[in-house]
Amino acid sequence: MSLVPLPRLIVEPLVRAALLEDLGLAGDITSASVVPSDHRSTVVMAARQPGVIAGLDAADLAFTLVDPEIVMRRHIEDGDAVKSGDVIATVEGPSRGLLTGERTALNFVGHLSGIATVTAGIAAAISGTKAFVTCTRKTTPGLRALEKYAVRAGGGMNHRFALYDAVLIKDNHVAISGGVAEAIRRARAGVGHLVKIEVEVDRLDQLQEAMAVGVDAVLLDNMTPDQLREAVAIVAGRAITEASGRVTPATAAAIAASGVDLISVGWLTHSAPVLDIGLDFVEADGAAQTSTK
C-alpha cells in the first residue's frame, strides 16, 4: 500500500494549536532575548535510535509557521526506516525561528515515529500470513488523524476512524439489546446500506449467533490461538475476522497463524514509546552542538 499524506488542512490546525500552547501570549522569550534577530543557522534532524519515521509534514509546518524563511530539506520520507545516526532532514533559516519551532517539531516526529516503529514491529512479526495489523480509537484526543496516519506509515491499516463511519457493536451494546442477534438487527435497521456492521464477541456461541443473522465483520476478543482457529472455521469466509486482546510482538505471530484477517492493537497509539530524534545545530566552523530541550 502506498502512503498517502494527510491534507495540509488537517495537519496545520493541529500544529498551530501545539505552537500556541508553547508560545502563549509572550512568545519565545528566551530566544528573543538571547539570539540576535539577524542570526541564521543550519540544523540537522537526526535519529538517535533505529525506527520508522512519520510526521515530517507536521515538523515542516512547525518551523515554517513560526518563520516562513525556514526551509526544511528532507533526506528521507515518512515510512522509511532509519538507523541510529541517520540524518532525516536539514533545516536552515533564522536561528530564533529554528529554536522556537524545535520542540514542537520534535514532539510530532518523535511521537508519530514511535507509533510507526511499533507498528512496523508487529507487521514484521506477522509477515508471511494474510493478517494485517490495525489500530483502534484509543488515540490521544485531538491527534487521531496524525496517529492513525503514523500507523499507516509503519505498514499497518486503520480501523474505523470514529463513531460515525462504521458500526461496532460491543459488549455493552449487546447487554442493552438483550443479545448479539438483536443488536445486529437493530443496527441494520438504523444505518444506511453502505455502512459496515461489526460485532464484538468473546465466546464461540456468540459468534454462532452473529453468523446466523449475518454481519460484515466479527471482533474476536481475548481468544486464544486455538479458539481463534475455531472461530475462523465457523466464519468460513462469510465475514472479516479481527482478533484483539493480549497482542504483543511475541504473541502476534501465533494469533496471525490462526487465519484471522486483522489484528487490532490499541497500544500502538496509546502507549508507543517516543522515538529518540534530535536537532544538531551546525555552526559556521562545522562543529555541531546537540539541542534537545
Coordinates of C-alpha atoms in Angstrom, one line a residue:
M1 CA 0.0 0.0 0.0
S2 CA 1.3 3.5 -0.9
L3 CA 1.4 6.0 1.9
V4 CA -1.0 8.9 1.2
P5 CA -0.1 12.1 3.1
L6 CA -2.7 13.9 5.2
P7 CA -4.0 17.1 3.6
R8 CA -2.5 20.2 5.0
L9 CA -5.9 21.5 6.1
I10 CA -6.0 18.6 8.6
V11 CA -2.4 18.9 9.8
E12 CA -2.0 22.6 10.0
P13 CA -4.6 23.3 12.7
L14 CA -3.0 20.6 14.9
V15 CA 0.4 22.2 14.5
R16 CA -0.9 25.7 15.1
A17 CA -2.6 24.5 18.3
A18 CA 0.7 22.9 19.5
L19 CA 2.7 26.1 18.8
L20 CA 0.1 28.3 20.5
E21 CA 0.3 26.0 23.6
D22 CA 4.1 26.6 23.6
L23 CA 4.2 30.3 22.7
G24 CA 1.3 31.6 24.7
L25 CA 0.8 35.4 24.9
A26 CA 4.5 36.4 25.0
G27 CA 6.2 34.0 22.6
D28 CA 9.7 32.5 22.9
I29 CA 11.1 35.0 25.4
T30 CA 14.4 33.1 25.7
S31 CA 15.3 33.1 22.0
A32 CA 14.0 36.7 21.6
S33 CA 16.3 37.9 24.3
V34 CA 19.4 35.8 23.7
V35 CA 19.6 35.3 19.9
P36 CA 20.2 38.2 17.6
S37 CA 17.4 38.8 15.2
D38 CA 19.6 38.5 12.1
H39 CA 21.4 35.3 13.2
R40 CA 20.9 32.3 10.9
S41 CA 21.7 28.6 11.4
T42 CA 21.6 25.2 9.8
V43 CA 20.4 22.3 11.8
V44 CA 20.2 18.6 11.1
M45 CA 17.4 16.4 12.4
A46 CA 18.9 13.0 13.2
A47 CA 17.7 9.7 14.5
R48 CA 19.3 8.6 17.8
Q49 CA 17.9 5.1 17.6
P50 CA 16.6 2.8 14.8
G51 CA 13.0 3.1 13.8
V52 CA 10.5 4.1 11.2
I53 CA 9.9 7.8 10.5
A54 CA 6.5 9.6 10.5
G55 CA 5.3 13.2 11.0
L56 CA 7.7 15.1 8.7
D57 CA 4.9 17.3 7.3
A58 CA 4.0 18.3 10.9
A59 CA 7.6 19.1 11.7
D60 CA 8.0 21.2 8.5
L61 CA 4.9 23.2 9.4
A62 CA 6.1 23.7 13.0
F63 CA 9.1 25.6 11.5
T64 CA 7.5 27.4 8.6
L65 CA 4.5 28.6 10.6
V66 CA 7.0 30.2 13.1
D67 CA 9.0 31.8 10.3
P68 CA 8.3 31.3 6.6
E69 CA 12.0 31.9 5.8
I70 CA 12.9 28.5 7.3
V71 CA 13.4 25.7 4.8
M72 CA 13.4 22.0 5.7
R73 CA 15.0 19.7 3.2
R74 CA 14.2 16.0 3.7
H75 CA 16.7 13.3 3.2
I76 CA 14.1 10.5 3.8
E77 CA 10.3 10.3 3.7
D78 CA 7.6 9.1 6.1
G79 CA 7.5 5.4 6.2
D80 CA 11.3 5.0 5.7
A81 CA 13.4 3.0 8.2
V82 CA 16.4 4.7 9.8
K83 CA 19.4 3.6 11.8
S84 CA 20.9 5.4 14.7
G85 CA 22.8 8.5 13.4
D86 CA 20.9 8.8 10.1
V87 CA 20.1 12.3 9.1
I88 CA 16.4 12.8 8.5
A89 CA 16.4 16.4 7.3
T90 CA 18.4 19.5 7.1
V91 CA 16.7 22.7 8.3
E92 CA 18.0 26.2 7.5
G93 CA 16.8 29.7 8.4
P94 CA 16.7 32.4 11.1
S95 CA 18.0 31.0 14.4
R96 CA 15.2 32.4 16.5
G97 CA 12.6 30.6 14.5
L98 CA 14.6 27.3 14.5
L99 CA 14.8 27.4 18.3
T100 CA 11.2 28.4 18.7
G101 CA 9.8 25.6 16.5
E102 CA 12.3 23.0 17.5
R103 CA 10.5 21.3 20.4
T104 CA 7.1 21.2 18.6
A105 CA 8.7 19.7 15.5
L106 CA 10.5 17.1 17.5
N107 CA 7.4 16.3 19.6
F108 CA 5.4 15.5 16.5
V109 CA 8.2 13.5 14.7
G110 CA 9.2 11.6 17.9
H111 CA 5.7 10.6 18.9
L112 CA 4.5 9.7 15.4
S113 CA 7.7 7.8 14.5
G114 CA 7.3 5.9 17.8
I115 CA 3.9 4.7 16.6
A116 CA 5.2 3.9 13.2
T117 CA 8.1 1.9 14.7
V118 CA 6.0 -0.3 17.0
T119 CA 3.5 -0.8 14.1
A120 CA 6.3 -2.0 11.9
G121 CA 7.4 -4.4 14.6
I122 CA 4.0 -6.1 14.7
A123 CA 3.8 -6.1 10.9
A124 CA 7.2 -7.8 10.7
A125 CA 6.1 -10.4 13.3
I126 CA 3.1 -11.4 11.2
S127 CA 4.7 -11.2 7.8
G128 CA 4.0 -14.4 5.8
T129 CA 0.4 -14.6 7.0
K130 CA -2.6 -13.0 5.5
A131 CA -3.2 -10.9 8.6
F132 CA -2.8 -7.1 8.8
V133 CA -2.2 -5.1 12.0
T134 CA -4.7 -2.3 12.6
C135 CA -5.2 0.4 15.2
T136 CA -8.2 1.4 17.3
R137 CA -9.8 4.6 18.6
K138 CA -7.5 4.6 21.7
T139 CA -5.8 7.7 20.5
T140 CA -4.6 11.0 22.0
P141 CA -7.6 13.4 22.0
G142 CA -7.1 15.8 19.1
L143 CA -4.3 13.8 17.4
R144 CA -6.2 10.9 16.0
A145 CA -5.7 11.8 12.3
L146 CA -1.9 12.0 12.8
E147 CA -1.7 8.9 14.9
K148 CA -3.7 6.8 12.5
Y149 CA -1.5 8.2 9.7
A150 CA 1.6 7.1 11.7
V151 CA 0.1 3.5 11.9
R152 CA -0.1 3.5 8.1
A153 CA 3.5 4.8 7.8
G154 CA 4.5 1.8 9.9
G155 CA 2.8 -0.7 7.5
G156 CA -0.4 -1.1 9.4
M157 CA -4.1 -0.4 8.5
N158 CA -6.7 1.8 10.1
H159 CA -9.8 0.6 11.8
R160 CA -12.9 2.9 11.8
F161 CA -11.8 6.4 12.2
A162 CA -14.6 7.4 14.6
L163 CA -18.1 6.6 15.8
Y164 CA -19.7 7.9 12.7
D165 CA -18.1 5.8 9.9
A166 CA -18.8 2.2 10.9
V167 CA -20.9 0.3 13.4
L168 CA -19.0 -1.6 16.0
I169 CA -21.4 -3.4 18.4
K170 CA -19.5 -4.0 21.7
D171 CA -20.4 -6.0 24.8
N172 CA -22.4 -3.1 26.4
H173 CA -24.4 -2.7 23.3
V174 CA -25.2 -6.4 23.3
A175 CA -26.1 -6.3 27.0
I176 CA -28.5 -3.4 26.5
S177 CA -30.1 -5.0 23.4
G178 CA -30.6 -8.4 25.1
G179 CA -28.3 -10.4 22.8
V180 CA -26.0 -10.4 19.8
A181 CA -28.6 -11.1 17.2
E182 CA -31.0 -8.4 18.4
A183 CA -28.2 -5.8 18.5
I184 CA -27.2 -6.7 14.9
R185 CA -30.8 -6.4 13.8
R186 CA -31.2 -3.0 15.4
A187 CA -28.0 -1.7 13.9
R188 CA -29.0 -2.9 10.4
A189 CA -32.4 -1.2 10.7
G190 CA -30.8 2.0 12.0
V191 CA -28.0 2.7 9.4
G192 CA -27.7 3.0 5.7
H193 CA -27.0 0.1 3.3
L194 CA -23.4 1.2 2.8
V195 CA -22.4 1.2 6.4
K196 CA -20.4 -1.8 7.6
I197 CA -21.5 -3.6 10.8
E198 CA -19.0 -5.4 13.1
V199 CA -19.9 -7.1 16.3
E200 CA -17.6 -8.0 19.2
V201 CA -17.8 -11.5 20.7
D202 CA -15.8 -13.2 23.3
R203 CA -17.4 -16.7 23.1
L204 CA -18.0 -19.0 20.2
D205 CA -21.7 -19.4 20.9
Q206 CA -22.0 -15.6 20.4
L207 CA -20.1 -15.9 17.2
Q208 CA -22.6 -18.6 16.0
E209 CA -25.4 -16.3 16.9
A210 CA -23.8 -13.4 14.9
M211 CA -23.2 -15.6 11.8
A212 CA -26.8 -16.9 11.9
V213 CA -28.2 -13.4 11.3
G214 CA -25.2 -12.2 9.2
V215 CA -22.7 -9.5 9.8
D216 CA -19.8 -7.8 7.9
A217 CA -17.1 -8.4 10.4
V218 CA -16.5 -10.0 13.8
L219 CA -14.2 -8.8 16.5
L220 CA -12.9 -11.9 18.3
D221 CA -11.9 -10.5 21.7
N222 CA -9.3 -12.1 24.0
M223 CA -9.5 -15.5 22.4
T224 CA -6.6 -18.0 22.5
P225 CA -5.0 -19.0 19.2
D226 CA -6.9 -22.3 19.3
Q227 CA -10.2 -20.5 19.9
L228 CA -9.3 -18.2 17.0
R229 CA -8.7 -21.1 14.7
E230 CA -12.1 -22.5 15.6
A231 CA -13.7 -19.1 15.1
V232 CA -12.2 -18.7 11.7
A233 CA -13.6 -22.1 10.7
I234 CA -17.0 -21.1 11.9
V235 CA -17.0 -17.9 9.9
A236 CA -15.7 -19.7 6.8
G237 CA -15.1 -16.5 4.8
R238 CA -18.5 -15.1 5.4
A239 CA -17.2 -12.1 7.3
I240 CA -13.9 -10.3 8.1
T241 CA -12.3 -11.8 11.2
E242 CA -10.5 -9.5 13.6
A243 CA -8.5 -10.6 16.7
S244 CA -7.9 -8.3 19.6
G245 CA -6.5 -8.5 23.2
R246 CA -3.2 -9.6 24.6
V247 CA -1.3 -8.7 21.4
T248 CA 2.4 -8.2 21.7
P249 CA 5.3 -8.7 19.2
A250 CA 5.8 -12.1 21.0
T251 CA 2.2 -13.3 20.6
A252 CA 1.3 -11.7 17.3
A253 CA 2.7 -14.5 15.1
A254 CA 0.6 -17.2 16.8
I255 CA -2.5 -15.0 16.6
A256 CA -1.9 -14.4 12.9
A257 CA -1.3 -18.1 12.2
S258 CA -4.9 -18.8 13.3
G259 CA -6.1 -17.4 10.0
V260 CA -7.7 -14.1 11.1
D261 CA -7.8 -11.2 8.7
L262 CA -6.9 -8.4 11.1
I263 CA -5.2 -8.0 14.4
S264 CA -6.2 -4.8 16.3
V265 CA -3.8 -3.3 18.8
G266 CA -4.8 -0.4 21.0
W267 CA -1.3 0.3 22.4
L268 CA 0.1 1.2 19.0
T269 CA -1.3 4.7 19.6
H270 CA -1.9 5.0 23.3
S271 CA 1.4 3.6 24.6
A272 CA 4.0 3.6 21.9
P273 CA 7.4 4.9 23.2
V274 CA 8.7 8.1 21.6
L275 CA 11.5 7.5 19.0
D276 CA 14.5 9.5 20.1
I277 CA 15.2 12.1 17.4
G278 CA 17.2 15.3 17.9
L279 CA 18.4 18.5 16.3
D280 CA 22.1 19.4 16.0
F281 CA 22.9 23.0 15.3
V282 CA 25.8 23.2 12.9
E283 CA 28.0 26.3 13.4
A284 CA 30.0 28.2 10.8
D285 CA 33.2 26.3 11.7
G286 CA 31.4 23.0 11.0
A287 CA 31.1 21.9 14.7
A288 CA 27.8 20.6 15.9
Q289 CA 26.0 21.2 19.2
T290 CA 23.2 19.0 20.3
S291 CA 19.9 20.6 21.2
T292 CA 17.2 18.5 22.8
K293 CA 15.4 20.8 25.4

